[in-house]
Short mmCIF file of C-alpha atoms (C1' of nucleotides) in Angstrom, two decimals:
data_model
loop_
_atom_site.label_atom_id
_atom_site.label_comp_id
_atom_site.label_asym_id
_atom_site.label_seq_id
_atom_site.Cartn_x
_atom_site.Cartn_y
_atom_site.Cartn_z
CA MET A 589 5.38 -32.18 -7.68
CA VAL A 590 3.20 -29.13 -7.30
CA LEU A 591 0.30 -30.99 -8.90
CA GLU A 592 0.78 -33.90 -6.63
CA VAL A 593 0.58 -31.95 -3.47
CA LEU A 594 -2.38 -30.00 -4.80
CA ALA A 595 -4.13 -33.23 -5.59
CA ARG A 596 -3.40 -34.65 -2.20
CA CYS A 597 -4.50 -31.45 -0.57
CA GLN A 598 -8.01 -31.06 -2.03
CA ASP A 599 -8.22 -27.69 -0.52
CA PHE A 600 -7.16 -24.13 -1.05
CA ILE A 601 -3.58 -23.48 -0.26
CA SER A 602 -1.18 -20.58 -0.71
CA ALA A 603 1.89 -20.72 -2.94
CA GLN A 604 4.07 -20.23 0.05
CA ARG A 605 2.50 -22.95 2.16
CA LEU A 606 2.58 -25.24 -0.77
CA HIS A 607 6.30 -24.58 -1.11
CA SER A 608 6.74 -25.26 2.59
CA LEU A 609 4.98 -28.60 2.26
CA LEU A 610 7.15 -29.57 -0.67
CA VAL A 611 10.30 -28.64 1.15
CA ALA A 612 9.08 -30.42 4.22
CA GLU A 613 8.96 -33.55 2.12
CA ASP A 614 12.57 -33.11 1.16
CA LEU A 615 11.60 -32.21 -2.37
CA ARG A 616 14.04 -29.70 -3.66
CA ILE A 617 12.13 -26.86 -5.28
CA SER A 618 12.22 -23.13 -5.19
CA LEU A 619 9.40 -20.78 -4.41
CA SER A 620 9.81 -19.26 -7.89
CA THR A 621 9.17 -22.62 -9.46
CA VAL A 622 6.12 -23.15 -7.38
CA TYR A 623 4.75 -19.83 -8.52
CA ARG A 624 5.56 -20.63 -12.07
CA ALA A 625 3.92 -23.98 -11.87
CA LEU A 626 0.81 -22.49 -10.33
CA ARG A 627 0.64 -19.88 -13.02
CA GLU A 628 0.73 -22.61 -15.67
CA LEU A 629 -2.00 -24.57 -13.93
CA GLU A 630 -3.98 -21.40 -13.65
CA THR A 631 -3.78 -20.61 -17.35
CA ALA A 632 -4.62 -24.23 -18.08
CA ASP A 633 -7.72 -23.77 -15.95
CA SER A 634 -6.69 -26.67 -13.82
CA VAL A 635 -6.88 -24.76 -10.56
CA ASP A 636 -9.35 -22.38 -9.00
CA VAL A 637 -8.11 -19.35 -7.20
CA VAL A 638 -9.46 -17.31 -4.34
CA ARG A 639 -8.08 -14.45 -2.42
CA ASP A 640 -7.13 -14.54 1.16
CA ASP A 641 -8.39 -11.82 3.43
CA VAL A 642 -4.89 -10.41 3.24
CA GLY A 643 -4.79 -10.50 -0.53
CA GLU A 644 -2.74 -13.64 -0.77
CA ARG A 645 -3.82 -16.01 -3.50
CA LEU A 646 -4.97 -19.50 -2.59
CA TYR A 647 -5.07 -22.30 -5.15
CA ARG A 648 -7.04 -25.41 -5.35
CA LEU A 649 -6.99 -28.14 -7.98
CA ARG A 650 -10.27 -28.06 -9.80
CA PRO A 651 -12.27 -31.25 -9.20
CA GLU A 652 -12.83 -33.46 -12.18
CA ASP A 653 -16.52 -32.93 -11.96
CA GLY A 654 -15.90 -29.40 -13.08
CA HIS A 655 -17.02 -27.52 -10.00
CA ARG A 656 -15.68 -24.04 -9.85
CA HIS A 657 -17.22 -22.57 -6.75
CA TYR A 658 -16.60 -23.35 -3.12
CA LEU A 659 -17.91 -22.89 0.31
CA ILE A 660 -14.95 -22.08 2.52
CA CYS A 661 -14.80 -22.20 6.29
CA ARG A 662 -13.25 -19.06 7.66
CA SER A 663 -12.22 -20.94 10.79
CA CYS A 664 -10.53 -24.09 9.64
CA GLY A 665 -9.99 -23.12 6.03
CA ARG A 666 -11.46 -26.29 4.51
CA SER A 667 -13.46 -25.92 1.31
CA TRP A 668 -16.34 -27.74 -0.28
CA PRO A 669 -17.23 -27.53 -3.93
CA VAL A 670 -20.79 -26.37 -4.29
CA ASP A 671 -23.44 -26.55 -6.94
CA SER A 672 -23.63 -23.26 -8.73
CA GLU A 673 -26.20 -23.84 -11.40
CA ASP A 674 -28.40 -21.09 -10.01
CA VAL A 675 -25.63 -18.50 -9.92
CA GLU A 676 -24.56 -19.34 -13.40
CA GLN A 677 -28.08 -18.74 -14.61
CA TRP A 678 -28.42 -15.59 -12.56
CA ALA A 679 -25.21 -14.32 -14.01
CA GLU A 680 -26.29 -15.00 -17.57
CA ARG A 681 -29.64 -13.35 -16.99
CA ILE A 682 -28.20 -10.24 -15.40
CA ALA A 683 -25.63 -9.94 -18.16
CA ALA A 684 -28.26 -10.32 -20.84
CA ASP A 685 -30.47 -7.78 -19.13
CA HIS A 686 -27.69 -5.27 -19.34
CA GLY A 687 -26.57 -6.06 -22.87
CA PHE A 688 -23.30 -7.47 -21.72
CA ALA A 689 -21.25 -10.05 -23.58
CA ALA A 690 -18.42 -12.33 -22.63
CA VAL A 691 -19.54 -12.49 -19.04
CA GLU A 692 -17.39 -13.99 -16.36
CA HIS A 693 -18.11 -14.28 -12.71
CA THR A 694 -16.32 -14.82 -9.47
CA VAL A 695 -18.16 -16.14 -6.50
CA GLU A 696 -16.76 -16.76 -3.05
CA LEU A 697 -18.81 -18.23 -0.34
CA THR A 698 -17.40 -18.23 3.20
CA GLY A 699 -18.78 -19.08 6.59
CA VAL A 700 -18.18 -21.25 9.60
CA CYS A 701 -18.51 -24.94 9.01
CA GLY A 702 -20.41 -27.33 11.26
CA ASP A 703 -17.25 -28.65 12.91
CA CYS A 704 -16.10 -25.25 13.83
CA GLN A 705 -19.33 -23.99 15.30
CA PRO A 706 -19.82 -25.53 18.79
CA ALA A 707 -16.37 -25.52 20.27
CA SER A 708 -13.72 -23.29 18.79
CA ASP A 709 -11.18 -25.43 16.95
CA GLU A 710 -11.09 -28.87 15.55
CA GLY A 711 -11.19 -30.05 11.98
CA GLU A 712 -7.57 -31.17 11.90
CA SER A 713 -8.63 -34.00 9.58
CA LEU A 714 -6.89 -32.55 6.54
CA SER A 715 -3.33 -31.49 6.25
CA CYS A 716 -3.23 -28.33 4.21
CA HIS A 717 -3.97 -25.90 6.96
CA PRO A 718 -1.37 -25.81 9.70
CA ASP A 719 -3.18 -22.81 11.04
CA SER A 720 -6.48 -24.60 11.15
CA GLY A 721 -8.82 -23.63 13.96
CA ARG A 722 -7.02 -20.39 14.47
CA ARG A 723 -7.34 -17.86 11.67
CA THR A 724 -7.51 -14.14 12.07
CA PRO A 725 -11.14 -13.49 11.40
CA ALA A 726 -11.57 -10.32 9.40
CA HIS A 727 -7.89 -9.51 9.78
CA ARG A 728 -8.24 -6.04 8.37
CA ALA A 729 -9.25 -6.09 4.75
CA ARG A 730 -12.57 -7.84 4.43
CA SER A 731 -14.02 -8.38 1.06
CA TYR A 732 -17.40 -6.84 0.58
CA ALA A 733 -20.18 -9.21 1.19
CA SER A 734 -23.67 -9.29 2.59
CA MET B 1156 -12.75 14.96 0.20
CA VAL B 1157 -12.38 11.24 -0.52
CA LEU B 1158 -16.06 10.78 -0.04
CA GLU B 1159 -16.88 13.55 -2.33
CA VAL B 1160 -14.84 12.25 -5.19
CA LEU B 1161 -16.22 8.76 -4.61
CA ALA B 1162 -19.74 10.11 -4.71
CA ARG B 1163 -19.06 12.07 -7.84
CA CYS B 1164 -17.41 9.07 -9.41
CA GLN B 1165 -20.15 6.48 -8.96
CA ASP B 1166 -17.83 3.81 -10.18
CA PHE B 1167 -15.02 1.64 -9.00
CA ILE B 1168 -11.71 3.41 -8.62
CA SER B 1169 -8.38 2.53 -7.19
CA ALA B 1170 -6.88 4.32 -4.19
CA GLN B 1171 -4.07 5.58 -6.32
CA ARG B 1172 -6.29 6.95 -9.06
CA LEU B 1173 -8.52 8.53 -6.46
CA HIS B 1174 -5.50 10.21 -5.02
CA SER B 1175 -4.53 11.43 -8.49
CA LEU B 1176 -7.91 12.92 -8.98
CA LEU B 1177 -7.76 14.72 -5.69
CA VAL B 1178 -4.39 16.10 -6.37
CA ALA B 1179 -5.48 17.11 -9.86
CA GLU B 1180 -8.12 19.26 -8.20
CA ASP B 1181 -5.46 21.02 -6.17
CA LEU B 1182 -6.66 19.30 -3.03
CA ARG B 1183 -3.69 18.72 -0.81
CA ILE B 1184 -3.84 15.11 0.41
CA SER B 1185 -1.41 12.30 0.72
CA LEU B 1186 -1.82 8.79 -0.59
CA SER B 1187 -1.62 7.50 2.99
CA THR B 1188 -4.60 9.53 3.99
CA VAL B 1189 -6.57 8.32 1.04
CA TYR B 1190 -5.85 4.78 2.05
CA ARG B 1191 -6.78 5.53 5.63
CA ALA B 1192 -10.04 7.15 4.57
CA LEU B 1193 -10.88 4.25 2.34
CA ARG B 1194 -10.26 1.80 5.12
CA GLU B 1195 -12.61 3.72 7.36
CA LEU B 1196 -15.29 3.78 4.71
CA GLU B 1197 -14.71 0.12 4.24
CA THR B 1198 -15.15 -0.82 7.88
CA ALA B 1199 -18.19 1.47 7.97
CA ASP B 1200 -19.57 -0.57 5.08
CA SER B 1201 -19.93 2.56 3.07
CA VAL B 1202 -17.95 1.35 0.09
CA ASP B 1203 -17.89 -1.91 -1.89
CA VAL B 1204 -14.57 -3.39 -2.95
CA VAL B 1205 -13.51 -5.48 -5.80
CA ARG B 1206 -10.13 -6.67 -6.90
CA ASP B 1207 -8.51 -5.62 -10.07
CA ASP B 1208 -7.04 -8.26 -12.34
CA VAL B 1209 -3.68 -7.25 -10.95
CA GLY B 1210 -4.71 -7.53 -7.34
CA GLU B 1211 -5.25 -3.83 -6.87
CA ARG B 1212 -8.32 -2.88 -4.83
CA LEU B 1213 -11.05 -0.78 -6.39
CA TYR B 1214 -13.55 1.09 -4.26
CA ARG B 1215 -17.01 2.27 -5.02
CA LEU B 1216 -19.42 4.15 -2.82
CA ARG B 1217 -22.28 1.91 -1.98
CA PRO B 1218 -25.51 3.16 -3.51
CA GLU B 1219 -28.17 4.24 -1.04
CA ASP B 1220 -30.47 1.56 -2.27
CA GLY B 1221 -28.17 -0.91 -0.68
CA HIS B 1222 -26.95 -2.75 -3.72
CA ARG B 1223 -23.76 -4.61 -3.11
CA HIS B 1224 -23.04 -6.40 -6.33
CA TYR B 1225 -22.07 -5.00 -9.71
CA LEU B 1226 -21.66 -5.81 -13.30
CA ILE B 1227 -18.38 -4.38 -14.46
CA CYS B 1228 -17.29 -3.77 -18.00
CA ARG B 1229 -13.79 -5.19 -18.58
CA SER B 1230 -13.30 -2.78 -21.39
CA CYS B 1231 -14.34 0.64 -20.14
CA GLY B 1232 -14.42 -0.14 -16.50
CA ARG B 1233 -17.85 1.27 -15.83
CA SER B 1234 -20.01 -0.61 -13.31
CA TRP B 1235 -23.66 -1.10 -12.79
CA PRO B 1236 -25.33 -2.22 -9.56
CA VAL B 1237 -27.31 -5.36 -10.14
CA ASP B 1238 -30.16 -7.13 -8.44
CA SER B 1239 -28.76 -9.99 -6.43
CA GLU B 1240 -31.76 -11.42 -4.69
CA ASP B 1241 -31.24 -14.74 -6.40
CA VAL B 1242 -27.63 -15.07 -5.40
CA GLU B 1243 -28.40 -14.08 -1.86
CA GLN B 1244 -30.94 -16.89 -1.67
CA TRP B 1245 -28.68 -19.30 -3.36
CA ALA B 1246 -25.92 -18.48 -0.93
CA GLU B 1247 -28.19 -18.98 2.01
CA ARG B 1248 -29.39 -22.28 0.73
CA ILE B 1249 -25.97 -23.70 -0.09
CA ALA B 1250 -24.77 -22.62 3.28
CA ALA B 1251 -27.68 -24.22 5.07
CA ASP B 1252 -27.22 -27.40 3.07
CA HIS B 1253 -23.68 -27.64 4.36
CA GLY B 1254 -24.43 -26.71 7.93
CA PHE B 1255 -22.54 -23.46 7.68
CA ALA B 1256 -23.17 -20.37 9.73
CA ALA B 1257 -22.22 -16.75 9.43
CA VAL B 1258 -22.12 -16.94 5.68
CA GLU B 1259 -20.73 -14.14 3.63
CA HIS B 1260 -20.35 -14.01 -0.08
CA THR B 1261 -18.45 -12.16 -2.69
CA VAL B 1262 -19.73 -11.95 -6.22
CA GLU B 1263 -18.09 -10.22 -9.12
CA LEU B 1264 -19.68 -10.07 -12.48
CA THR B 1265 -17.61 -8.84 -15.44
CA GLY B 1266 -18.18 -8.64 -19.15
CA VAL B 1267 -18.19 -6.29 -22.03
CA CYS B 1268 -20.85 -3.68 -22.02
CA GLY B 1269 -23.04 -2.75 -24.92
CA ASP B 1270 -21.09 0.43 -25.69
CA CYS B 1271 -17.84 -1.47 -25.92
CA GLN B 1272 -18.98 -4.29 -28.11
CA PRO B 1273 -19.35 -3.13 -31.75
CA ALA B 1274 -16.34 -0.93 -32.22
CA SER B 1275 -13.50 -1.20 -29.78
CA ASP B 1276 -13.47 1.86 -27.57
CA GLU B 1277 -15.88 4.51 -26.57
CA GLY B 1278 -17.70 4.99 -23.32
CA GLU B 1279 -15.79 8.06 -22.23
CA SER B 1280 -18.94 9.40 -20.72
CA LEU B 1281 -17.76 9.09 -17.13
CA SER B 1282 -14.60 10.41 -15.70
CA CYS B 1283 -13.18 7.81 -13.38
CA HIS B 1284 -11.42 5.74 -15.97
CA PRO B 1285 -8.66 7.55 -17.73
CA ASP B 1286 -7.72 4.21 -19.18
CA SER B 1287 -11.16 3.50 -20.50
CA GLY B 1288 -11.47 1.61 -23.75
CA ARG B 1289 -8.02 0.11 -23.40
CA ARG B 1290 -7.53 -2.32 -20.57
CA THR B 1291 -5.36 -5.37 -20.58
CA PRO B 1292 -7.87 -8.18 -20.91
CA ALA B 1293 -6.96 -11.08 -18.76
CA HIS B 1294 -3.56 -9.57 -18.05
CA ARG B 1295 -2.19 -12.65 -16.48
CA ALA B 1296 -3.89 -13.44 -13.24
CA ARG B 1297 -7.47 -14.12 -14.09
CA SER B 1298 -9.84 -14.89 -11.33
CA TYR B 1299 -11.52 -18.20 -11.67
CA ALA B 1300 -14.79 -17.94 -13.37
CA SER B 1301 -16.93 -19.85 -15.81
"C1'" DA C 1442 25.13 -28.15 -28.24
"C1'" DT C 1443 20.98 -26.69 -26.92
"C1'" DA C 1444 16.30 -25.60 -25.44
"C1'" DG C 1445 13.95 -25.29 -21.54
"C1'" DG C 1446 13.53 -25.55 -16.63
"C1'" DT C 1447 15.47 -23.89 -12.08
"C1'" DG C 1448 17.35 -21.17 -8.20
"C1'" DC C 1449 18.70 -17.05 -6.35
"C1'" DA C 1450 18.53 -12.52 -5.53
"C1'" DA C 1451 16.69 -8.34 -6.88
"C1'" DA C 1452 12.61 -5.81 -8.50
"C1'" DA C 1453 8.02 -4.48 -8.63
"C1'" DG C 1454 3.92 -2.75 -6.70
"C1'" DA C 1455 0.14 -2.08 -3.51
"C1'" DT C 1456 -0.80 -1.16 1.03
"C1'" DT C 1457 0.49 -0.25 5.91
"C1'" DT C 1458 2.83 1.94 9.59
"C1'" DG C 1459 6.22 4.57 12.76
"C1'" DC C 1460 6.96 8.90 13.87
"C1'" DA C 1461 7.35 13.66 14.04
"C1'" DA C 1462 5.01 17.86 12.67
"C1'" DC C 1463 0.64 20.14 12.67
"C1'" DT C 1464 -4.12 21.77 13.51
"C1'" DG C 1465 -8.39 22.94 15.53
"C1'" DG C 1466 -10.66 23.50 19.73
"C1'" DC D 1063 -2.07 22.17 25.76
"C1'" DC D 1064 -4.05 18.04 23.72
"C1'" DA D 1065 -6.26 14.61 20.83
"C1'" DG D 1066 -6.60 13.39 16.64
"C1'" DT D 1067 -4.80 13.91 11.56
"C1'" DT D 1068 -1.50 14.13 8.20
"C1'" DG D 1069 2.66 13.47 5.37
"C1'" DC D 1070 6.69 11.30 4.47
"C1'" DA D 1071 9.56 7.69 4.20
"C1'" DA D 1072 10.47 3.27 5.33
"C1'" DA D 1073 8.75 -1.29 5.93
"C1'" DT D 1074 5.90 -5.32 4.63
"C1'" DC D 1075 4.47 -8.91 1.89
"C1'" DT D 1076 3.32 -11.40 -2.09
"C1'" DT D 1077 4.40 -12.24 -6.66
"C1'" DT D 1078 7.32 -11.55 -10.76
"C1'" DT D 1079 11.56 -11.41 -13.34
"C1'" DG D 1080 16.57 -11.12 -14.94
"C1'" DC D 1081 20.11 -13.95 -15.43
"C1'" DA D 1082 23.41 -17.41 -15.01
"C1'" DC D 1083 23.56 -22.35 -14.55
"C1'" DC D 1084 22.52 -26.87 -15.37
"C1'" DT D 1085 20.49 -30.95 -17.35
"C1'" DA D 1086 18.28 -34.08 -20.35
"C1'" DT D 1087 17.69 -34.82 -25.11
#
DNA sequence: ATAGGTGCAAAAGATTTGCAACTGG
DNA sequence: CCAGTTGCAAATCTTTTGCACCTAT
């Protein structure tokens, strides 16, 4: 059930919201089970995970094409898989330069998408973000970025 | 006091450990105050922040040369500022391609440093990581990476 | 019957905050 | 005397876990 919603969603979503969606569909499932399912999917590398600005974890089913990095709109919350060839290479190079092995990287790209730029809120096209066009920008704990 | 320890440390450190260090030096300060100080430094863009594999936040005083990205050893915890020109450019390009504005990015590079590769643990040269050479690798919640 | 999944409530843990006491100017 | 800090304890919030129950094999 978790997988199904994730697949339908095609966007990052929190465990709690996911649970809400499930319950809203009359599916009987507990929050614990949702967390357990997500953890499985995570260890199976079937989902990508990013952190909310409040530390909450957001999950997204990894696209079949293997993309692992996304461009996320801070306003509506929608995400787009992006090509990360360059970063992969950069990461490898940097690691090699420093004599590192077993390198892993985490990359999060956020911004304001085209739809959210002119007016203030729209982008209700997808269903995973009840709080679409209204998200606390830089609530308190912003990740470092530049 | 917080600043001083951070400066001396030159590495990522958690609020709690930082507090321990302070207390260990007979400096009278509460954990709350440490958190408050770190938050200030954070909003002042004086520190960079990364997330532990358990969700804990680690802070590091941003080097004067303005580096914002680091290569962190998963074994001993030491970190090295890295050149991120390429990623910056990549980020800008990707964002532009998608019509995004106000782009921000977060990049975390982890691996096993040279010192930690042959044997298992060493690298006790710096003082911020009491738990050096022994860190739960991929405890449970691994960030997505590739 | 039996292994594994599930729900519930409690636990864990990091961070924040209300509030009263305190300090330097 | 006051503004701004601090400490402490309590609250918050997400995620995990213990444990009993229940179900499909």
